[in-house]
PDB file of C-alpha atoms in Angstrom:
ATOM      1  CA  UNK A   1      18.491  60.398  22.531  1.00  0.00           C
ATOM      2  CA  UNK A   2      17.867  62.386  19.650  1.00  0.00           C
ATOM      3  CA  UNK A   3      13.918  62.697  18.237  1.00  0.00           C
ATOM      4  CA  UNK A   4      13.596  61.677  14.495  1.00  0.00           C
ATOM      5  CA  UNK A   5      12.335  63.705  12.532  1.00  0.00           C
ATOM      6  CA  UNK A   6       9.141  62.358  11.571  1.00  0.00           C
ATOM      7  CA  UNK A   7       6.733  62.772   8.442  1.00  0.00           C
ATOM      8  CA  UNK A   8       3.746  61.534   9.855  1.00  0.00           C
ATOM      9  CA  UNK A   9       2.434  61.416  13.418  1.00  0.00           C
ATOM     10  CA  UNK A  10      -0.328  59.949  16.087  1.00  0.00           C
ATOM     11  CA  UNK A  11      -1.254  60.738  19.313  1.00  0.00           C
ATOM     12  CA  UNK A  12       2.179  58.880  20.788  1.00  0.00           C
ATOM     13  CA  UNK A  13       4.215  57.520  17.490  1.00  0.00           C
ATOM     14  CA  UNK A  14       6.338  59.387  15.064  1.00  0.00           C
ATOM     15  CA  UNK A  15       6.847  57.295  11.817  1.00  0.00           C
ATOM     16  CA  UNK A  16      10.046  57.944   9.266  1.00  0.00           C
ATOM     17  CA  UNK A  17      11.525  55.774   6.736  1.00  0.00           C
ATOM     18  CA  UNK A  18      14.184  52.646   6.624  1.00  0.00           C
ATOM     19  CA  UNK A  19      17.698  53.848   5.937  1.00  0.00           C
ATOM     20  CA  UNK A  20      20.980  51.841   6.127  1.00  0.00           C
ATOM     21  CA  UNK A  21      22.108  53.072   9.288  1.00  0.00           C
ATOM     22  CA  UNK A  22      19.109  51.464  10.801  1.00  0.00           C
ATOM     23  CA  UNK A  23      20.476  48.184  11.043  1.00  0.00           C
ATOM     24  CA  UNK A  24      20.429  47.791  14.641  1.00  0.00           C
ATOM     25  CA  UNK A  25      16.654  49.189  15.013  1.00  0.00           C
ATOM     26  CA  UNK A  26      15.879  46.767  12.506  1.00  0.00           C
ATOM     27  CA  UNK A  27      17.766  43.367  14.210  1.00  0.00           C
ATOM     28  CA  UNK A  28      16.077  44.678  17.595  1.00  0.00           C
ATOM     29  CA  UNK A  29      12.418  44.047  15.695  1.00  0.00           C
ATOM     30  CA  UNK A  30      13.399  40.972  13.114  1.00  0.00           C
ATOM     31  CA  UNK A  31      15.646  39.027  14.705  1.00  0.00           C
ATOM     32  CA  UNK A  32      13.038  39.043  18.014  1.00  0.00           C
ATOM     33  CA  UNK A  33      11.174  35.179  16.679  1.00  0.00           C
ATOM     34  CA  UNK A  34       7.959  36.161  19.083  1.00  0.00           C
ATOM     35  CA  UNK A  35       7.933  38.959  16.816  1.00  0.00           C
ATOM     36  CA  UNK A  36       8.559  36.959  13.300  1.00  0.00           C
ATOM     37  CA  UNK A  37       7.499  33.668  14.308  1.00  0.00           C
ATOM     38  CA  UNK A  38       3.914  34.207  12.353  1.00  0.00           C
ATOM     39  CA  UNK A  39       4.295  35.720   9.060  1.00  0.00           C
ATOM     40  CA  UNK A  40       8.106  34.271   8.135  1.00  0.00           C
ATOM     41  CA  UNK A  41       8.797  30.429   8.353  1.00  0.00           C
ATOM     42  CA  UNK A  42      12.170  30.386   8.744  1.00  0.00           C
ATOM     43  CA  UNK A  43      12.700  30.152  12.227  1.00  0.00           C
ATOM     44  CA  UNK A  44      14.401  33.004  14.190  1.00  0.00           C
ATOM     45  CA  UNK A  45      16.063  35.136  11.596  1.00  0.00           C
ATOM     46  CA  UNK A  46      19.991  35.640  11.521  1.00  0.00           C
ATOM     47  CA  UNK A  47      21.533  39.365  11.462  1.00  0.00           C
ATOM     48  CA  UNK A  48      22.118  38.910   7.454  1.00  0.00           C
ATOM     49  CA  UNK A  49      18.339  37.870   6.923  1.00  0.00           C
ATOM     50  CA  UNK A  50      17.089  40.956   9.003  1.00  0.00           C
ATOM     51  CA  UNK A  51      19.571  43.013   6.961  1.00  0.00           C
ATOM     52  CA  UNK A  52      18.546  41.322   3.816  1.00  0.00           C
ATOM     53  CA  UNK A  53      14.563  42.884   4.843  1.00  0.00           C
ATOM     54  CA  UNK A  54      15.726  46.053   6.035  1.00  0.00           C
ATOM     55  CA  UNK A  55      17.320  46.866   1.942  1.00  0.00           C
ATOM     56  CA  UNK A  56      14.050  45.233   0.691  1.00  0.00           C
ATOM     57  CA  UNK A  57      12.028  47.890   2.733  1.00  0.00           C
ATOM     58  CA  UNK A  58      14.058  50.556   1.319  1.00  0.00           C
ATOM     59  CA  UNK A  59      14.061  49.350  -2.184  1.00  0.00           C
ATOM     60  CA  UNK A  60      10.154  49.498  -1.704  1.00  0.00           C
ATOM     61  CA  UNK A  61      10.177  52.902  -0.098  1.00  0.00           C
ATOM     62  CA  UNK A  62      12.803  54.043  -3.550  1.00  0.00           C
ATOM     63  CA  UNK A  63      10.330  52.284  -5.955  1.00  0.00           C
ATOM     64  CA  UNK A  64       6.994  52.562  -4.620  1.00  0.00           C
ATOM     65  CA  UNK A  65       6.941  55.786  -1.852  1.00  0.00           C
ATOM     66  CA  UNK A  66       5.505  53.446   0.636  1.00  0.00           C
ATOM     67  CA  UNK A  67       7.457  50.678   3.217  1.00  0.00           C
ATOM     68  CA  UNK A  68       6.663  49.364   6.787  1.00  0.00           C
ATOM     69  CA  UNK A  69       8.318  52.482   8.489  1.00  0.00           C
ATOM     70  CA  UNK A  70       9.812  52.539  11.382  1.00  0.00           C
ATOM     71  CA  UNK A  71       7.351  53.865  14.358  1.00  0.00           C
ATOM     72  CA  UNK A  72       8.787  55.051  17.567  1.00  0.00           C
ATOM     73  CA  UNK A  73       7.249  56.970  20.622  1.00  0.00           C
ATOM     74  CA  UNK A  74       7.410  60.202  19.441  1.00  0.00           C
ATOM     75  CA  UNK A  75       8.367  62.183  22.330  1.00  0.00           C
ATOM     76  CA  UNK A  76      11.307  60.257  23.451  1.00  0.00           C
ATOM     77  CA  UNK A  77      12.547  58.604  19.890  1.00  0.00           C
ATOM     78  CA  UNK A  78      11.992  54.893  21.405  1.00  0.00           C
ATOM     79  CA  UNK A  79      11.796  52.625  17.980  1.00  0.00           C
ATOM     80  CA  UNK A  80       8.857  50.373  18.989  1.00  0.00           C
ATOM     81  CA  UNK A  81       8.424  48.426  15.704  1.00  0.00           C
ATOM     82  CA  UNK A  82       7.257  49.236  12.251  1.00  0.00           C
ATOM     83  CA  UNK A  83       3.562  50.280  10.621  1.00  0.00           C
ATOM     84  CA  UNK A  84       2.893  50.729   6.734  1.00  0.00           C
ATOM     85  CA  UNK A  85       2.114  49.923   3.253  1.00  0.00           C
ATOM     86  CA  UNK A  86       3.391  47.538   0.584  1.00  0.00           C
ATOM     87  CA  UNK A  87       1.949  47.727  -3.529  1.00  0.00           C
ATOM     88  CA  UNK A  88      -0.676  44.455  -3.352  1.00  0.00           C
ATOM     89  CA  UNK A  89      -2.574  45.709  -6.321  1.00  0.00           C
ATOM     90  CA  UNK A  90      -1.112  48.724  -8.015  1.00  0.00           C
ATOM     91  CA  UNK A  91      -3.775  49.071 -11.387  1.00  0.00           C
ATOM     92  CA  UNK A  92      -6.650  49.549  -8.655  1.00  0.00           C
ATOM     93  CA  UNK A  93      -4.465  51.562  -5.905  1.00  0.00           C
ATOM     94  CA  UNK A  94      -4.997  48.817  -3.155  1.00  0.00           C
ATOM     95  CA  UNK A  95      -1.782  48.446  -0.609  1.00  0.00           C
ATOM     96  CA  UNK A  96      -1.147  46.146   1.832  1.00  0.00           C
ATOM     97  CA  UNK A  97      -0.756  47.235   5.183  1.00  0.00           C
ATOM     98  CA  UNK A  98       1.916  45.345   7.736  1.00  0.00           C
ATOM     99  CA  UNK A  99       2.097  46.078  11.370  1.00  0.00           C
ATOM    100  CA  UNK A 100       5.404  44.220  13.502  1.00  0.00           C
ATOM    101  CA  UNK A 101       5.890  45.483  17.034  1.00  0.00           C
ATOM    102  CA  UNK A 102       8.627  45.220  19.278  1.00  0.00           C
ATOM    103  CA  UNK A 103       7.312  42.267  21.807  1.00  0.00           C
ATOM    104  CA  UNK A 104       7.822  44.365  24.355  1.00  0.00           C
ATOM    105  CA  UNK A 105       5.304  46.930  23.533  1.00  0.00           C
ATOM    106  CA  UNK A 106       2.987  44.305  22.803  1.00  0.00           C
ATOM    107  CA  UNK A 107      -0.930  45.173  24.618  1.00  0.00           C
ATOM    108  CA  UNK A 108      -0.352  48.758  24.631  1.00  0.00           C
ATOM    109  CA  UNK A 109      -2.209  49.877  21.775  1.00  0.00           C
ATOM    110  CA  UNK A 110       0.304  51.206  19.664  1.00  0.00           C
ATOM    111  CA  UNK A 111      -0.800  48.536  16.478  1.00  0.00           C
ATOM    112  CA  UNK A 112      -4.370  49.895  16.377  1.00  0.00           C
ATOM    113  CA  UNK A 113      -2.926  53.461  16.543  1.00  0.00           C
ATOM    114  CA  UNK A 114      -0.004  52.877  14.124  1.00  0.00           C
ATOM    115  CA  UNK A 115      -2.927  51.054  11.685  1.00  0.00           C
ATOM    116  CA  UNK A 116      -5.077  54.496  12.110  1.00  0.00           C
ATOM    117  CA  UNK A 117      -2.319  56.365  10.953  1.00  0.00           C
ATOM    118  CA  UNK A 118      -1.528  54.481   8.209  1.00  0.00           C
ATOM    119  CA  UNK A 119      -5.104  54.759   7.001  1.00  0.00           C
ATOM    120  CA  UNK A 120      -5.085  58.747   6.928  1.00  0.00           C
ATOM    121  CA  UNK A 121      -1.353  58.795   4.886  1.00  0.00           C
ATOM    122  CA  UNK A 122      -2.900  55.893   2.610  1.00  0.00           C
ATOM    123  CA  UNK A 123      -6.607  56.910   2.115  1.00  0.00           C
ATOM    124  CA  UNK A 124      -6.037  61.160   2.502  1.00  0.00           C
ATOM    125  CA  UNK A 125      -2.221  61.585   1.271  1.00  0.00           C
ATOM    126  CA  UNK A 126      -2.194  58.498  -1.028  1.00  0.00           C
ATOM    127  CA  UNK A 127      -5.304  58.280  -2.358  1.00  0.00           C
ATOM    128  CA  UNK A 128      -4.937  54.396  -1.824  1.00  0.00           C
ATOM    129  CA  UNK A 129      -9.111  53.260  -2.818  1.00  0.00           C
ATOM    130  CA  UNK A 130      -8.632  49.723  -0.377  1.00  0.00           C
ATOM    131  CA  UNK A 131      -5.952  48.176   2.030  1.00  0.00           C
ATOM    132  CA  UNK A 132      -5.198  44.719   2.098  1.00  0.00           C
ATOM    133  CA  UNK A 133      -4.375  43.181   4.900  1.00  0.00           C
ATOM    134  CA  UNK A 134      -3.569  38.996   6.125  1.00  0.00           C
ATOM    135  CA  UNK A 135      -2.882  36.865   8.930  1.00  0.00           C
ATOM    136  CA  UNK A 136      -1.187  33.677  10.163  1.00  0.00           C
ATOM    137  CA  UNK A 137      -4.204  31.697  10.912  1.00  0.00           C
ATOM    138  CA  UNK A 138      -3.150  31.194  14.828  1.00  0.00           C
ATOM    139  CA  UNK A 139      -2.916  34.881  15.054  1.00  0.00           C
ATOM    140  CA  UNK A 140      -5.869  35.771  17.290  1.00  0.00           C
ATOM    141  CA  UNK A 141      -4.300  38.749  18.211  1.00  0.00           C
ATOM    142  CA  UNK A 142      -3.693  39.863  14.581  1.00  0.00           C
ATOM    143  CA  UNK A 143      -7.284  38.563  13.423  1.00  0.00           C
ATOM    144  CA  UNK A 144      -9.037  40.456  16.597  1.00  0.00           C
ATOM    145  CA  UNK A 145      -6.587  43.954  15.414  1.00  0.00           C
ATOM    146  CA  UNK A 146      -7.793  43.693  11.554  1.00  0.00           C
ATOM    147  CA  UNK A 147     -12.127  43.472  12.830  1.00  0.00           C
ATOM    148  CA  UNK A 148     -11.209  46.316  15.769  1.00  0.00           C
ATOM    149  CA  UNK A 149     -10.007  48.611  12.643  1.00  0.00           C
ATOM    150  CA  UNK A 150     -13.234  47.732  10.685  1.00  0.00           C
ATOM    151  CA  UNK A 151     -11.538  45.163   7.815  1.00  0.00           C
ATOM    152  CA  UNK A 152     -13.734  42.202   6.378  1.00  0.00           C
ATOM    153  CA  UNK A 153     -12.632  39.171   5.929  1.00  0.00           C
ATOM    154  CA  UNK A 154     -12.764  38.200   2.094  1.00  0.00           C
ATOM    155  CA  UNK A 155     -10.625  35.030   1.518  1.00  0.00           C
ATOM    156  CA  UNK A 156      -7.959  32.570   2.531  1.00  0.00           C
ATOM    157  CA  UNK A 157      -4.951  33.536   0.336  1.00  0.00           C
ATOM    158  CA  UNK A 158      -1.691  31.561   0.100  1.00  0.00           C
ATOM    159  CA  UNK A 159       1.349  33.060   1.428  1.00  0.00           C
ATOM    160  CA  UNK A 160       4.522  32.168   0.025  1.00  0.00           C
ATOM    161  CA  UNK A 161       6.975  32.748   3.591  1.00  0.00           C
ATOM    162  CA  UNK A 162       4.847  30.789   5.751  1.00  0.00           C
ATOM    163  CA  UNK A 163       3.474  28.461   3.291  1.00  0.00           C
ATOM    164  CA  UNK A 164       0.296  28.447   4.344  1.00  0.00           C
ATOM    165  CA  UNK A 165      -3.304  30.154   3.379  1.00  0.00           C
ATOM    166  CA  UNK A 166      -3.796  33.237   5.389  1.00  0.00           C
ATOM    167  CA  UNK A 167      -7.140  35.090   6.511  1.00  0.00           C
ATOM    168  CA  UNK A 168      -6.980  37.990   4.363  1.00  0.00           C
ATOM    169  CA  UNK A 169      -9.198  40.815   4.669  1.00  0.00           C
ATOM    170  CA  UNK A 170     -10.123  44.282   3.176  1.00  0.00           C
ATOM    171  CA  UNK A 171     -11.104  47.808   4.228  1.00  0.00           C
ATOM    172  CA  UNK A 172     -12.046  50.408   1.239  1.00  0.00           C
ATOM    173  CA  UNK A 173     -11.233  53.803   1.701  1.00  0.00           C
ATOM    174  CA  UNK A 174     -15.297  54.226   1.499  1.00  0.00           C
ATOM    175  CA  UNK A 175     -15.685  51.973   4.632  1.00  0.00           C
ATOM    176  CA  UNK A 176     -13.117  53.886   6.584  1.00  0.00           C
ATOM    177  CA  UNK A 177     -14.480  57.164   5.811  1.00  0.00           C
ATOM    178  CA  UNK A 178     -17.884  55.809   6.901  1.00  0.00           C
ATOM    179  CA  UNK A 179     -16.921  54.353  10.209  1.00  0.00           C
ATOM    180  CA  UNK A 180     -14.851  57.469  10.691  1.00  0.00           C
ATOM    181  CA  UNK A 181     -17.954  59.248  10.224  1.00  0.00           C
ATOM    182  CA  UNK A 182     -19.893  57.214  12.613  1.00  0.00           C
ATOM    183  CA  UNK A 183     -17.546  57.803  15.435  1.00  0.00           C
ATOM    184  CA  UNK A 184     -17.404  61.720  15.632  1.00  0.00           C
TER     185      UNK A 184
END
């Protein structure tokens, strides 16, 4: 298997962007429900619904420079899930970050790793002043991820796909560079 080529990089992931030919990658992560199953109501999704979000990431990546990319392991090209940003508040530069990983690479890690690089290409390449970030309330796995990367929990918010009021919780680009600070 050929290595992407990658434009950003961790200790074990590569990340690139979405493209069309990437339809496979993309039904191996969507249409997995343990992997869906918290933030989109629907059920298991069919191959035209996980095509349907694969355009919709790369209509955000063509409008806004920013999508959940898709992460793999860098030195062998394995797609593992995706890790990035989405516009949440585009007058004050906050983005919302999104993690999905492949089920079977759950407990290794890679989501707090994939979040850390998302917070250097958002806070140092970016210049992104807060991230954004919200859970399925049952997600004590997602909830114990966003306080492990030093977010605060700031409100319930309602979210349309699961019709329901998710946790949501913030991390300024001050706080990271603090906590960053802390841990040298």
């Amino acid at each position: 298997m050929l290595t992407p080529s990658y434009f950003l990089k961790t200790q074990r992931l590569g990340f690139r962007t979405w493209t069309t030919d990437d339809l496979q990658l993309a039904i191996g992560l969507w249409g997995d429900f343990e992997v869906t199953k918290f933030f989109d109501g629907r059920g298991p999704l069919s191959n035209r619904q996980v095509q349907h979000r694969l355009l919709h990431e790369i209509a955000t990546q063509e409008a806004y420079g920013v999508q959940y990319w898709p992460i793999f392991l860098a030195e062998i090209g394995k797609h593992i899930g995706c890790a990035g940003l989405r516009p949440y508040d585009l007058t004050r530069k906050i983005f919302e970050i999104g993690l999905h990983i492949r089920s079977q690479y759950w407990r290794q890690g890679y989501a707090y790793e994939a979040a850390r690089g998302v917070f250097v290409y958002a806070f140092y390449r970016l210049g992104v002043t807060e991230l954004f970030a919200g859970h399925h309330p049952m997600n004590q796995a997602s909830e114990n991820l966003l306080i492990k990367l030093g977010f605060r929990y700031t409100h319930d918010e309602y979210y349309k796909p699961t019709g329901l009021q998710h946790p949501s919780y913030r991390l300024s680009a001050q706080t990271y560079t603090d906590i960053h600070k802390l841990c040298k």
